[in-house]
CSV table of C-alpha atoms in Angstrom, one decimal:
chain,number,residue,atom,x,y,z
A,212,SER,CA,5.2,-19.6,0.3
A,213,PHE,CA,6.2,-18.9,-3.3
A,214,VAL,CA,3.9,-20.0,-6.1
A,215,GLY,CA,6.1,-19.4,-9.1
A,216,ILE,CA,6.9,-15.7,-8.9
A,217,VAL,CA,3.9,-15.1,-6.7
A,218,LEU,CA,4.3,-14.6,-2.9
A,219,VAL,CA,1.3,-15.6,-0.8
A,220,ALA,CA,1.5,-13.5,2.4
A,221,ILE,CA,-0.6,-14.0,5.5
A,222,ASN,CA,-1.2,-11.3,8.1
A,223,PRO,CA,-0.1,-12.7,11.5
A,224,TYR,CA,-1.9,-9.8,13.3
A,225,GLU,CA,1.2,-9.1,15.4
A,226,GLN,CA,4.7,-7.5,14.8
A,227,LEU,CA,7.3,-10.0,13.8
A,228,PRO,CA,11.1,-9.4,13.8
A,229,ILE,CA,11.4,-10.2,10.1
A,230,TYR,CA,11.3,-6.8,8.5
A,231,GLY,CA,14.4,-5.0,9.9
A,232,GLU,CA,17.4,-3.7,8.1
A,233,ASP,CA,19.4,-6.9,8.9
A,234,ILE,CA,16.7,-9.0,7.1
A,235,ILE,CA,16.8,-6.5,4.1
A,236,ASN,CA,20.5,-6.9,3.9
A,237,ALA,CA,20.2,-10.7,4.0
A,238,TYR,CA,17.9,-10.7,1.0
A,239,SER,CA,19.8,-8.1,-1.0
A,240,GLY,CA,21.6,-9.6,-3.9
A,241,GLN,CA,20.0,-13.1,-3.4
A,242,ASN,CA,18.3,-15.0,-6.1
A,243,MET,CA,14.6,-15.8,-5.9
A,244,GLY,CA,14.2,-19.1,-4.1
A,245,ASP,CA,17.6,-19.1,-2.4
A,246,MET,CA,16.0,-17.7,0.8
A,247,ASP,CA,12.7,-18.3,2.5
A,248,PRO,CA,9.6,-16.8,0.8
A,249,HIS,CA,9.4,-13.1,1.8
A,250,ILE,CA,8.2,-9.8,0.5
A,251,PHE,CA,11.9,-8.8,0.4
A,252,ALA,CA,12.6,-11.7,-2.0
A,253,VAL,CA,10.0,-10.4,-4.4
A,254,ALA,CA,11.2,-6.8,-4.1
A,255,GLU,CA,14.8,-7.9,-4.7
A,256,GLU,CA,13.8,-9.8,-7.8
A,257,ALA,CA,12.0,-6.8,-9.2
A,258,TYR,CA,14.9,-4.4,-8.3
A,259,LYS,CA,17.5,-6.7,-9.8
A,260,GLN,CA,15.5,-7.1,-13.1
A,261,MET,CA,15.0,-3.4,-13.3
A,262,ALA,CA,18.7,-2.8,-13.0
A,263,ARG,CA,19.8,-5.7,-15.2
A,264,ASP,CA,17.2,-5.3,-18.0
A,265,GLU,CA,16.6,-1.5,-17.6
A,266,ARG,CA,12.9,-2.1,-17.8
A,267,ASN,CA,10.0,-1.1,-15.6
A,268,GLN,CA,8.9,-3.7,-13.1
A,269,SER,CA,5.6,-4.3,-11.3
A,270,ILE,CA,4.7,-6.0,-8.1
A,271,MET,CA,1.0,-6.8,-7.7
A,272,VAL,CA,-0.2,-6.9,-4.0
A,273,SER,CA,-3.6,-8.5,-3.7
A,274,GLY,CA,-5.6,-10.1,-1.0
A,275,GLU,CA,-8.6,-10.2,1.3
A,276,SER,CA,-9.6,-7.4,3.5
A,277,GLY,CA,-7.1,-7.2,6.4
A,278,ALA,CA,-4.6,-9.4,4.6
A,279,GLY,CA,-1.9,-6.8,4.9
A,280,LYS,CA,-1.7,-5.4,1.4
A,281,THR,CA,-0.8,-1.8,2.5
A,282,VAL,CA,1.8,-3.1,5.0
A,283,SER,CA,3.4,-5.4,2.3
A,284,ALA,CA,3.6,-2.5,-0.1
A,285,LYS,CA,5.2,-0.4,2.7
A,286,TYR,CA,7.8,-3.1,3.3
A,287,ALA,CA,8.6,-3.4,-0.4
A,288,MET,CA,9.1,0.4,-0.6
A,289,ARG,CA,11.4,0.3,2.5
A,290,TYR,CA,13.4,-2.5,0.8
A,291,PHE,CA,13.9,-0.4,-2.3
A,292,ALA,CA,14.9,2.6,-0.3
A,293,THR,CA,17.4,0.6,1.8
A,294,VAL,CA,19.1,-1.3,-1.0
A,295,SER,CA,19.2,1.7,-3.3
A,296,GLY,CA,20.9,3.9,-0.6
A,297,SER,CA,17.8,6.2,-0.5
A,298,ALA,CA,16.7,5.2,3.0
A,299,SER,CA,18.2,8.3,4.7
A,300,GLU,CA,15.9,10.4,2.6
A,301,ALA,CA,13.1,10.5,5.2
A,302,ASN,CA,11.2,7.2,4.8
A,303,VAL,CA,9.9,7.1,1.3
A,304,GLU,CA,7.2,4.6,2.3
A,305,GLU,CA,5.9,7.0,4.9
A,306,LYS,CA,5.8,9.9,2.5
A,307,VAL,CA,4.0,7.8,-0.2
A,308,LEU,CA,1.4,6.5,2.3
A,309,ALA,CA,0.9,9.8,4.1
A,310,SER,CA,-2.4,10.3,2.2
A,311,ASN,CA,-3.7,7.0,3.3
A,312,PRO,CA,-5.8,8.2,6.3
A,313,ILE,CA,-7.6,10.7,4.0
A,314,MET,CA,-8.2,8.0,1.4
A,315,GLU,CA,-9.5,5.7,4.0
A,316,SER,CA,-12.0,8.3,5.2
A,317,ILE,CA,-13.2,8.8,1.6
A,318,GLY,CA,-12.9,5.3,0.3
A,319,ASN,CA,-13.6,3.0,3.3
A,320,ALA,CA,-16.9,1.7,4.4
A,321,LYS,CA,-18.5,-0.8,6.8
A,322,THR,CA,-19.3,-4.1,5.1
A,323,THR,CA,-20.7,-7.3,6.5
A,324,ARG,CA,-17.1,-8.7,6.9
A,325,ASN,CA,-15.2,-5.6,8.0
A,326,ASP,CA,-16.1,-2.4,9.8
A,327,ASN,CA,-13.3,-0.5,7.9
A,328,SER,CA,-13.1,-2.1,4.5
A,329,SER,CA,-11.1,-0.4,1.8
A,330,ARG,CA,-13.3,0.1,-1.3
A,331,PHE,CA,-10.5,1.6,-3.4
A,332,GLY,CA,-7.4,0.4,-5.1
A,333,LYS,CA,-4.0,1.9,-5.1
A,334,TYR,CA,-1.3,2.2,-7.8
A,335,ILE,CA,2.0,3.2,-6.5
A,336,GLU,CA,4.7,4.2,-8.9
A,337,ILE,CA,8.3,4.7,-7.7
A,338,GLY,CA,10.8,6.6,-9.8
A,339,PHE,CA,14.5,5.7,-9.9
A,340,ASP,CA,17.5,7.5,-11.3
A,341,LYS,CA,20.2,6.0,-13.5
A,342,ARG,CA,22.0,4.7,-10.4
A,343,TYR,CA,18.8,3.0,-9.2
A,344,ARG,CA,18.2,5.4,-6.3
A,345,ILE,CA,14.7,6.5,-5.5
A,346,ILE,CA,14.0,10.0,-6.8
A,347,GLY,CA,10.2,10.1,-6.3
A,348,ALA,CA,6.9,8.3,-6.0
A,349,ASN,CA,3.3,8.8,-7.0
A,350,MET,CA,0.2,7.1,-5.7
A,351,ARG,CA,-3.0,7.0,-7.6
A,352,THR,CA,-6.2,5.7,-6.1
A,353,TYR,CA,-9.3,4.2,-7.8
A,354,LEU,CA,-12.7,4.1,-6.2
A,355,LEU,CA,-14.0,0.6,-6.8
A,356,GLU,CA,-17.6,0.9,-5.6
A,357,LYS,CA,-19.2,4.0,-7.0
A,358,SER,CA,-22.7,2.4,-6.5
A,359,ARG,CA,-22.2,2.4,-2.7
A,360,VAL,CA,-22.9,6.2,-2.8
A,361,VAL,CA,-26.6,5.5,-3.6
A,362,PHE,CA,-27.1,1.9,-2.4
A,363,GLN,CA,-25.7,-0.2,0.4
A,364,ALA,CA,-26.6,-3.9,1.1
A,365,GLU,CA,-28.3,-4.7,4.4
A,366,GLU,CA,-26.1,-4.3,7.4
A,367,GLU,CA,-23.6,-2.3,5.3
A,368,ARG,CA,-22.9,1.5,5.4
A,369,ASN,CA,-22.0,4.2,3.0
A,370,TYR,CA,-18.4,5.6,2.9
A,371,HIS,CA,-17.2,6.9,6.2
A,372,ILE,CA,-16.8,10.4,4.9
A,373,PHE,CA,-20.6,10.9,4.6
A,374,TYR,CA,-21.0,10.1,8.3
A,375,GLN,CA,-18.1,12.3,9.3
A,376,LEU,CA,-19.5,15.2,7.3
A,377,CYS,CA,-22.9,14.8,9.0
A,378,ALA,CA,-21.3,14.6,12.5
A,379,SER,CA,-19.4,17.8,11.7
A,380,ALA,CA,-22.3,19.8,10.2
A,381,ALA,CA,-22.6,22.1,13.2
A,382,LEU,CA,-18.9,23.3,13.0
A,383,PRO,CA,-18.3,26.9,12.0
A,384,GLU,CA,-16.1,25.9,9.1
A,385,PHE,CA,-19.2,24.4,7.4
A,386,LYS,CA,-20.9,27.8,7.2
A,387,THR,CA,-17.7,29.4,5.8
A,388,LEU,CA,-17.5,26.7,3.2
A,389,ARG,CA,-21.3,26.8,2.6
A,390,LEU,CA,-21.7,23.1,3.4
A,391,GLY,CA,-24.2,23.5,6.3
């Protein structure tokens, strides 16, 4: 539901038919609050204000582990690509999030609540041209728990990458890179 200009999203842990191009088109051009609460309503409001006011806009996606933050950001990017006419340009959301598996290896760890908990934040910047079409994107990541490298609470583990490196230590590539 909407809380002012904040959207509270809940992960249903299943695919729902509410993120297709027909739903994007239904939200396109609508005012916030005219339609049901949805990530597309928030994206439309930001897109409309960017075009009207010619000012940068931000959407903050926050939530508990497993709440669907990455998926919500992906849907917002898909919305922008579709309404701006940039959708044919090879799934901008997939390109922006292509580095995610690498970041998850480096920045995810086992916690008491989640075996694959993200311990990093993401800042995604999408560039638009004068006609409000997507021309590029940049994702910056921020490691949130540097102390985890040297200390983990009971029943927690270090970042996955350390275990992956140890498990791969016998590979010939390690000798070449002088890691073994």
